[in-house]
Amino acid sequence: MTSSAPPGLARFNAVDDRDAAALLREVCAGRAWGAAMAAGRPYGTVGELLDASDAATAGLTAADLAEAMAGHPPIGRPAPGDAASAREQSGVRDAERAELLELNLAYQERHGHVFLICATGRTGEEMLAALRERIHHDADTERDIVRTELGKINRIRLTRLTEALTETRAETLEAPRAPAEGER
């Protein structure tokens, strides 16, 4: 563990491999991305963590990218209990959901995967405009855009992860320790 790492990042660096894999799956469903990120520990700064994420995302094969995308619900319909997607898609108004879902289905039929966009900070109308434009892209153009959008999502989620770990007590992530002599 790098002692100069911020507290949340230091906690991420310190968890065992199984816990690191679980934390990383909350960021991105792609196993290859998660394996690359876990293997790169320890990270000295959040910037190094984010740079590693960019490199791992850039290195995803088409199959790896498809696996990562499969972990994302359609825009306008966050998965029940998926707080990250609900928060990220908070810019979607109820009036926009039906059109988003309809266009999502048409996009999936054309491209074979969910429409992926970094929804954080975007309004439903902005996402609809992007969907209307991107539905007409060829597969290679769209794959490049999807990879970029996935990278943005991963960066936001990793930043939130390190912030959440800063606020979390270290004992919740570490194995229980035996009481020291005199403690009981």
Coordinates of C-alpha atoms in Angstrom, one line a residue:
M1 CA 0.0 0.0 0.0
T2 CA 1.3 3.4 -0.9
S3 CA 1.3 5.5 2.3
S4 CA 0.8 8.8 0.5
A5 CA -2.4 7.7 -1.2
P6 CA -5.5 9.5 -0.2
P7 CA -7.5 7.5 2.5
G8 CA -10.2 6.0 0.1
L9 CA -7.6 5.0 -2.4
A10 CA -5.4 3.6 0.4
R11 CA -8.3 1.5 1.5
F12 CA -9.0 0.3 -2.1
N13 CA -5.3 -0.6 -2.4
A14 CA -5.4 -2.6 0.9
V15 CA -8.5 -4.8 0.3
D16 CA -7.9 -8.4 -0.7
D17 CA -8.3 -9.4 -4.3
R18 CA -11.8 -10.8 -3.8
D19 CA -13.1 -7.5 -2.3
A20 CA -11.2 -5.5 -4.9
A21 CA -12.9 -7.5 -7.7
A22 CA -16.3 -6.9 -6.0
L23 CA -15.7 -3.2 -5.7
L24 CA -14.6 -2.9 -9.3
R25 CA -17.6 -4.9 -10.6
E26 CA -19.7 -2.0 -9.1
V27 CA -17.8 0.3 -11.4
C28 CA -17.7 -1.8 -14.6
A29 CA -19.1 -5.2 -15.4
G30 CA -16.2 -6.0 -17.7
R31 CA -14.1 -8.7 -16.1
A32 CA -11.0 -7.9 -18.2
W33 CA -11.2 -4.2 -17.2
G34 CA -11.6 -5.3 -13.5
A35 CA -8.7 -7.7 -13.7
A36 CA -6.4 -5.0 -15.2
M37 CA -7.5 -2.5 -12.5
A38 CA -6.9 -5.0 -9.7
A39 CA -3.6 -6.1 -11.1
G40 CA -2.4 -2.4 -11.2
R41 CA -2.7 -1.9 -7.4
P42 CA -1.4 -0.2 -5.5
Y43 CA -2.2 3.2 -7.0
G44 CA -0.4 6.3 -5.5
T45 CA -3.0 8.9 -6.6
V46 CA -6.5 9.0 -7.9
G47 CA -5.0 10.3 -11.1
E48 CA -3.0 7.2 -11.5
L49 CA -6.1 5.1 -10.9
L50 CA -8.0 7.0 -13.5
D51 CA -5.2 6.8 -16.0
A52 CA -5.1 3.0 -15.4
S53 CA -8.8 2.9 -16.1
D54 CA -8.4 4.7 -19.3
A55 CA -5.7 2.3 -20.4
A56 CA -7.7 -0.7 -19.4
T57 CA -10.8 0.6 -21.2
A58 CA -8.7 1.3 -24.3
G59 CA -7.4 -2.3 -24.2
L60 CA -10.8 -4.0 -24.2
T61 CA -11.5 -6.4 -27.0
A62 CA -14.9 -6.2 -28.8
A63 CA -16.1 -9.1 -26.6
D64 CA -14.8 -7.4 -23.4
L65 CA -16.5 -4.1 -24.4
A66 CA -19.8 -6.0 -25.0
E67 CA -19.5 -7.6 -21.6
A68 CA -18.9 -4.2 -20.0
M69 CA -21.9 -2.7 -21.8
A70 CA -24.2 -5.6 -20.8
G71 CA -23.9 -4.3 -17.2
H72 CA -25.6 -1.1 -18.1
P73 CA -29.4 -0.7 -18.1
P74 CA -31.1 1.2 -20.9
I75 CA -31.2 5.0 -20.5
G76 CA -34.5 5.9 -19.0
R77 CA -34.9 2.6 -17.2
P78 CA -32.3 2.1 -14.4
A79 CA -32.3 -1.4 -13.0
P80 CA -34.2 -1.7 -9.7
G81 CA -31.8 -1.3 -6.8
D82 CA -29.1 0.1 -9.0
A83 CA -28.3 3.4 -7.2
A84 CA -25.5 4.3 -9.5
S85 CA -27.6 4.2 -12.6
A86 CA -30.5 5.9 -11.0
R87 CA -28.2 8.8 -9.9
E88 CA -26.5 9.0 -13.2
Q89 CA -29.8 9.0 -15.1
S90 CA -31.5 11.6 -12.8
G91 CA -31.6 14.1 -15.7
V92 CA -34.3 12.0 -17.4
R93 CA -37.8 13.4 -16.9
D94 CA -40.8 11.0 -16.9
A95 CA -42.1 12.6 -20.1
E96 CA -38.9 11.6 -21.9
R97 CA -38.8 7.9 -20.7
A98 CA -41.1 6.5 -23.3
E99 CA -39.2 8.0 -26.2
L100 CA -35.9 7.0 -24.7
L101 CA -37.1 3.4 -24.3
E102 CA -38.5 3.3 -27.9
L103 CA -35.3 4.7 -29.4
N104 CA -33.2 2.4 -27.1
L105 CA -34.9 -0.6 -28.6
A106 CA -34.4 0.6 -32.2
Y107 CA -30.7 1.3 -31.3
Q108 CA -30.3 -2.2 -29.8
E109 CA -31.8 -3.8 -32.9
R110 CA -29.4 -1.9 -35.2
H111 CA -26.2 -2.1 -33.1
G112 CA -26.8 -5.3 -31.0
H113 CA -26.1 -3.7 -27.7
V114 CA -27.5 -1.1 -25.2
F115 CA -27.1 2.6 -26.0
L116 CA -24.3 3.7 -23.7
I117 CA -23.8 7.3 -22.8
C118 CA -22.3 9.0 -19.8
A119 CA -25.5 10.3 -18.4
T120 CA -24.1 12.2 -15.4
G121 CA -24.9 15.9 -15.8
R122 CA -26.9 15.4 -19.0
T123 CA -30.6 16.2 -19.4
G124 CA -33.0 13.7 -20.9
E125 CA -33.3 15.9 -23.9
E126 CA -29.5 15.9 -24.4
M127 CA -29.5 12.1 -24.2
L128 CA -32.3 11.9 -26.6
A129 CA -30.5 14.1 -29.1
A130 CA -27.4 11.9 -28.8
L131 CA -29.4 8.8 -29.3
R132 CA -31.2 10.2 -32.4
E133 CA -27.8 11.0 -33.9
R134 CA -25.9 7.9 -32.9
I135 CA -28.5 5.4 -34.0
H136 CA -27.4 6.1 -37.6
H137 CA -23.7 5.5 -37.0
D138 CA -21.8 2.6 -38.5
A139 CA -20.6 -0.1 -36.1
D140 CA -17.0 1.1 -36.0
T141 CA -17.9 4.7 -35.3
E142 CA -20.4 3.7 -32.6
R143 CA -17.9 1.2 -30.9
D144 CA -15.4 4.1 -30.6
I145 CA -18.0 6.4 -29.1
V146 CA -19.2 3.6 -26.7
R147 CA -15.6 3.0 -25.6
T148 CA -15.2 6.7 -24.9
E149 CA -18.5 6.9 -23.0
L150 CA -17.6 3.8 -20.9
G151 CA -14.3 5.4 -20.0
K152 CA -16.1 8.5 -18.8
I153 CA -18.5 6.4 -16.7
N154 CA -15.7 4.4 -15.2
R155 CA -13.8 7.5 -14.2
I156 CA -16.9 9.0 -12.5
R157 CA -17.6 5.8 -10.7
L158 CA -14.0 5.2 -9.6
T159 CA -13.9 8.7 -8.2
R160 CA -17.1 8.1 -6.3
L161 CA -15.7 4.8 -5.1
T162 CA -12.6 6.4 -3.6
E163 CA -14.7 9.1 -2.0
A164 CA -17.1 6.5 -0.5
L165 CA -14.2 4.5 0.8
T166 CA -12.8 7.7 2.4
E167 CA -16.1 7.9 4.3
T168 CA -16.2 4.2 5.2
R169 CA -14.6 2.9 8.3
A170 CA -11.6 0.7 7.3
E171 CA -12.9 -2.2 9.5
T172 CA -15.8 -2.7 7.1
L173 CA -13.4 -3.7 4.3
E174 CA -10.7 -5.5 6.2
A175 CA -10.8 -8.9 7.8
P176 CA -11.6 -8.9 11.5
R177 CA -8.4 -8.7 13.6
A178 CA -7.7 -10.6 16.7
P179 CA -8.0 -8.6 19.9
A180 CA -4.6 -7.3 21.1
E181 CA -3.4 -8.5 24.4
G182 CA -5.4 -6.8 27.1
E183 CA -8.4 -6.3 24.8
R184 CA -11.4 -8.5 25.2

